[in-house]
Amino acid sequence: ANFRLKGRLDSDIPHPSAKFACYFQEHDRQVHETQQNLSSLNIYPYGRKQIVQPYICEKFPLYNEKGKCIGIIFHSRKCAFFSALQCINGEQPHLPIFHPTKKGVSKKELEVIFFALYSLSAKEIAKKLHLSHRTIENTLQKIYRKAGINCLNQLITFCKIKGLDNYIPPQFLPIGSQPIGFGVKT
């Protein structure tokens, strides 16, 4: 309760993200040395439930009145996904979901749906999930029966209506931090 944040490193903070401090500190170092903004994709467990989620993080050099870099300003936001096709269709970016609230759809079915929505074949899905392609074909048929549909286009529409089109199985997100671009020198 009497924890003081001032003067502490990321690794000193009593929070689950402290174990990833080496990545945060490396990004700080890069921003300080290059005097450029840095954006990164950070995928870690967040929140009370420690749900693996992607965030876009941006770091900027902070200057004093004499123009000397005295620190780093940091901003983070949940990663929204947006495809070129969505842009053309006038659709809004959407935030991914990692724990769907739909009852009657199993975890394994959600994994199959995730890959099917990207038009992977049963054999390709089977490879990703380390299952037989027959198991995947049976699972797809079960999903189609439950939803009252009979083809991929109908599955895509069904998932949009039910809010399953932006579900990402968290186990497929690679934990870590990846720089995705430097900004202009400030």
CSV table of C-alpha atoms in Angstrom, one decimal:
chain,number,residue,atom,x,y,z
A,1,ALA,CA,0.0,0.0,0.0
A,2,ASN,CA,3.0,2.4,0.6
A,3,PHE,CA,4.8,1.5,-2.6
A,4,ARG,CA,6.6,4.4,-4.2
A,5,LEU,CA,6.7,4.4,-8.0
A,6,LYS,CA,9.2,7.3,-8.4
A,7,GLY,CA,12.7,6.2,-9.3
A,8,ARG,CA,11.7,2.6,-9.8
A,9,LEU,CA,12.4,0.5,-12.9
A,10,ASP,CA,9.8,-1.6,-14.7
A,11,SER,CA,11.3,-4.7,-13.1
A,12,ASP,CA,10.8,-3.2,-9.5
A,13,ILE,CA,7.0,-2.7,-9.9
A,14,PRO,CA,5.0,-5.4,-8.1
A,15,HIS,CA,3.0,-6.4,-11.1
A,16,PRO,CA,2.9,-9.5,-13.4
A,17,SER,CA,4.3,-7.4,-16.3
A,18,ALA,CA,7.6,-6.9,-14.3
A,19,LYS,CA,8.9,-10.2,-15.7
A,20,PHE,CA,8.8,-8.6,-19.2
A,21,ALA,CA,10.7,-5.5,-18.1
A,22,CYS,CA,13.8,-6.4,-20.2
A,23,TYR,CA,11.8,-5.7,-23.4
A,24,PHE,CA,10.4,-2.4,-22.0
A,25,GLN,CA,13.8,-1.2,-21.0
A,26,GLU,CA,15.4,-2.2,-24.3
A,27,HIS,CA,12.8,-0.1,-26.1
A,28,ASP,CA,13.4,2.8,-23.8
A,29,ARG,CA,17.1,2.5,-24.5
A,30,GLN,CA,16.5,2.6,-28.3
A,31,VAL,CA,14.2,5.7,-28.0
A,32,HIS,CA,16.8,7.5,-25.9
A,33,GLU,CA,19.7,6.6,-28.2
A,34,THR,CA,18.0,7.3,-31.5
A,35,GLN,CA,15.9,10.2,-30.3
A,36,GLN,CA,13.1,8.7,-32.3
A,37,ASN,CA,9.6,7.5,-31.4
A,38,LEU,CA,9.2,3.7,-31.3
A,39,SER,CA,6.0,1.7,-31.8
A,40,SER,CA,5.8,-1.9,-30.7
A,41,LEU,CA,3.3,-4.8,-30.6
A,42,ASN,CA,3.3,-6.1,-27.1
A,43,ILE,CA,1.5,-9.4,-26.4
A,44,TYR,CA,1.4,-10.3,-22.7
A,45,PRO,CA,-1.1,-11.4,-20.1
A,46,TYR,CA,-3.0,-8.3,-18.9
A,47,GLY,CA,-5.6,-7.5,-16.2
A,48,ARG,CA,-6.8,-9.4,-13.2
A,49,LYS,CA,-7.5,-12.5,-15.2
A,50,GLN,CA,-4.1,-12.3,-16.9
A,51,ILE,CA,-5.6,-12.7,-20.4
A,52,VAL,CA,-3.1,-12.7,-23.2
A,53,GLN,CA,-3.8,-9.7,-25.4
A,54,PRO,CA,-2.1,-7.6,-28.0
A,55,TYR,CA,-1.4,-3.9,-27.3
A,56,ILE,CA,0.2,-1.2,-29.5
A,57,CYS,CA,2.7,0.7,-27.4
A,58,GLU,CA,4.3,3.9,-28.4
A,59,LYS,CA,7.3,5.6,-26.7
A,60,PHE,CA,8.5,9.1,-27.3
A,61,PRO,CA,11.6,11.0,-26.0
A,62,LEU,CA,10.9,13.6,-23.4
A,63,TYR,CA,13.0,16.7,-23.5
A,64,ASN,CA,13.7,19.4,-21.0
A,65,GLU,CA,13.7,23.2,-21.8
A,66,LYS,CA,17.3,22.9,-22.9
A,67,GLY,CA,16.5,20.2,-25.5
A,68,LYS,CA,18.1,17.4,-23.6
A,69,CYS,CA,16.3,14.0,-23.5
A,70,ILE,CA,15.4,13.4,-19.8
A,71,GLY,CA,13.1,10.5,-20.1
A,72,ILE,CA,10.6,8.5,-22.1
A,73,ILE,CA,6.8,9.1,-22.5
A,74,PHE,CA,4.8,5.9,-23.0
A,75,HIS,CA,1.4,5.3,-24.3
A,76,SER,CA,-0.4,2.0,-24.8
A,77,ARG,CA,-3.8,1.0,-26.4
A,78,LYS,CA,-5.5,-2.3,-27.2
A,79,CYS,CA,-4.7,-3.4,-30.7
A,80,ALA,CA,-7.6,-3.0,-33.2
A,81,PHE,CA,-7.6,-5.1,-36.3
A,82,PHE,CA,-8.4,-3.5,-39.6
A,83,SER,CA,-8.1,-5.0,-43.1
A,84,ALA,CA,-7.9,-3.2,-46.4
A,85,LEU,CA,-11.2,-4.9,-47.3
A,86,GLN,CA,-12.9,-3.5,-44.2
A,87,CYS,CA,-11.6,-0.1,-45.2
A,88,ILE,CA,-13.1,-0.4,-48.7
A,89,ASN,CA,-16.4,-1.6,-47.3
A,90,GLY,CA,-16.5,1.3,-44.8
A,91,GLU,CA,-16.4,-0.9,-41.8
A,92,GLN,CA,-14.9,0.2,-38.5
A,93,PRO,CA,-11.8,-1.5,-36.9
A,94,HIS,CA,-12.7,-3.9,-34.2
A,95,LEU,CA,-11.0,-5.0,-31.0
A,96,PRO,CA,-10.2,-8.7,-30.8
A,97,ILE,CA,-11.9,-10.8,-28.1
A,98,PHE,CA,-10.2,-13.6,-26.3
A,99,HIS,CA,-13.0,-15.0,-24.1
A,100,PRO,CA,-16.2,-15.2,-26.1
A,101,THR,CA,-19.4,-15.2,-24.1
A,102,LYS,CA,-21.3,-17.4,-26.5
A,103,LYS,CA,-22.6,-20.5,-24.8
A,104,GLY,CA,-22.9,-23.8,-26.8
A,105,VAL,CA,-19.6,-23.3,-28.6
A,106,SER,CA,-16.6,-25.3,-27.3
A,107,LYS,CA,-13.0,-24.1,-27.1
A,108,LYS,CA,-12.0,-26.6,-29.8
A,109,GLU,CA,-14.9,-25.4,-32.0
A,110,LEU,CA,-13.8,-21.8,-31.6
A,111,GLU,CA,-10.2,-22.8,-32.6
A,112,VAL,CA,-11.6,-24.4,-35.8
A,113,ILE,CA,-13.9,-21.5,-36.5
A,114,PHE,CA,-10.9,-19.1,-36.1
A,115,PHE,CA,-8.9,-20.9,-38.8
A,116,ALA,CA,-11.9,-21.6,-41.1
A,117,LEU,CA,-12.7,-17.8,-41.2
A,118,TYR,CA,-9.3,-17.4,-42.8
A,119,SER,CA,-10.3,-19.9,-45.4
A,120,LEU,CA,-7.8,-22.6,-44.3
A,121,SER,CA,-8.8,-26.1,-45.5
A,122,ALA,CA,-9.6,-28.9,-43.1
A,123,LYS,CA,-6.1,-30.3,-43.7
A,124,GLU,CA,-4.4,-27.0,-43.0
A,125,ILE,CA,-6.5,-26.5,-39.8
A,126,ALA,CA,-5.6,-30.1,-38.8
A,127,LYS,CA,-1.9,-29.3,-39.1
A,128,LYS,CA,-2.2,-26.1,-37.0
A,129,LEU,CA,-4.2,-27.9,-34.3
A,130,HIS,CA,-2.3,-31.2,-34.4
A,131,LEU,CA,-5.4,-33.2,-35.2
A,132,SER,CA,-6.5,-35.4,-38.1
A,133,HIS,CA,-8.3,-33.7,-41.0
A,134,ARG,CA,-11.2,-36.1,-40.4
A,135,THR,CA,-11.6,-34.7,-36.9
A,136,ILE,CA,-11.6,-31.2,-38.3
A,137,GLU,CA,-14.2,-32.1,-41.0
A,138,ASN,CA,-16.4,-33.6,-38.3
A,139,THR,CA,-16.0,-30.5,-36.1
A,140,LEU,CA,-16.9,-28.2,-39.0
A,141,GLN,CA,-20.0,-30.3,-39.8
A,142,LYS,CA,-21.0,-30.1,-36.1
A,143,ILE,CA,-20.5,-26.3,-36.1
A,144,TYR,CA,-22.6,-26.0,-39.4
A,145,ARG,CA,-25.4,-28.1,-37.9
A,146,LYS,CA,-25.5,-26.1,-34.6
A,147,ALA,CA,-25.6,-22.8,-36.6
A,148,GLY,CA,-28.1,-24.1,-39.2
A,149,ILE,CA,-25.7,-23.4,-42.1
A,150,ASN,CA,-24.0,-25.4,-44.8
A,151,CYS,CA,-21.0,-23.4,-46.3
A,152,LEU,CA,-18.1,-21.1,-45.4
A,153,ASN,CA,-19.8,-17.9,-46.6
A,154,GLN,CA,-22.7,-18.7,-44.2
A,155,LEU,CA,-20.2,-19.4,-41.4
A,156,ILE,CA,-18.6,-16.0,-42.0
A,157,THR,CA,-22.0,-14.2,-41.8
A,158,PHE,CA,-23.0,-16.3,-38.8
A,159,CYS,CA,-19.8,-15.3,-37.0
A,160,LYS,CA,-20.3,-11.6,-37.8
A,161,ILE,CA,-23.8,-11.7,-36.4
A,162,LYS,CA,-22.7,-13.6,-33.2
A,163,GLY,CA,-19.6,-11.5,-32.7
A,164,LEU,CA,-17.3,-14.5,-33.2
A,165,ASP,CA,-15.5,-13.0,-36.2
A,166,ASN,CA,-13.0,-11.1,-34.0
A,167,TYR,CA,-12.3,-14.0,-31.6
A,168,ILE,CA,-8.6,-14.9,-31.4
A,169,PRO,CA,-7.6,-18.0,-29.4
A,170,PRO,CA,-5.1,-16.6,-27.0
A,171,GLN,CA,-2.8,-19.6,-27.1
A,172,PHE,CA,-1.9,-18.7,-30.7
A,173,LEU,CA,-0.6,-15.3,-29.8
A,174,PRO,CA,3.2,-15.3,-29.3
A,175,ILE,CA,4.1,-13.8,-26.0
A,176,GLY,CA,6.6,-11.0,-26.3
A,177,SER,CA,7.4,-7.5,-27.6
A,178,GLN,CA,8.2,-6.7,-31.3
A,179,PRO,CA,9.2,-3.3,-32.5
A,180,ILE,CA,7.0,-2.3,-35.5
A,181,GLY,CA,8.4,1.0,-36.5
A,182,PHE,CA,10.4,4.0,-35.6
A,183,GLY,CA,9.0,7.5,-36.0
A,184,VAL,CA,10.7,10.6,-37.1
A,185,LYS,CA,13.6,12.1,-35.2
A,186,THR,CA,12.2,14.7,-32.8
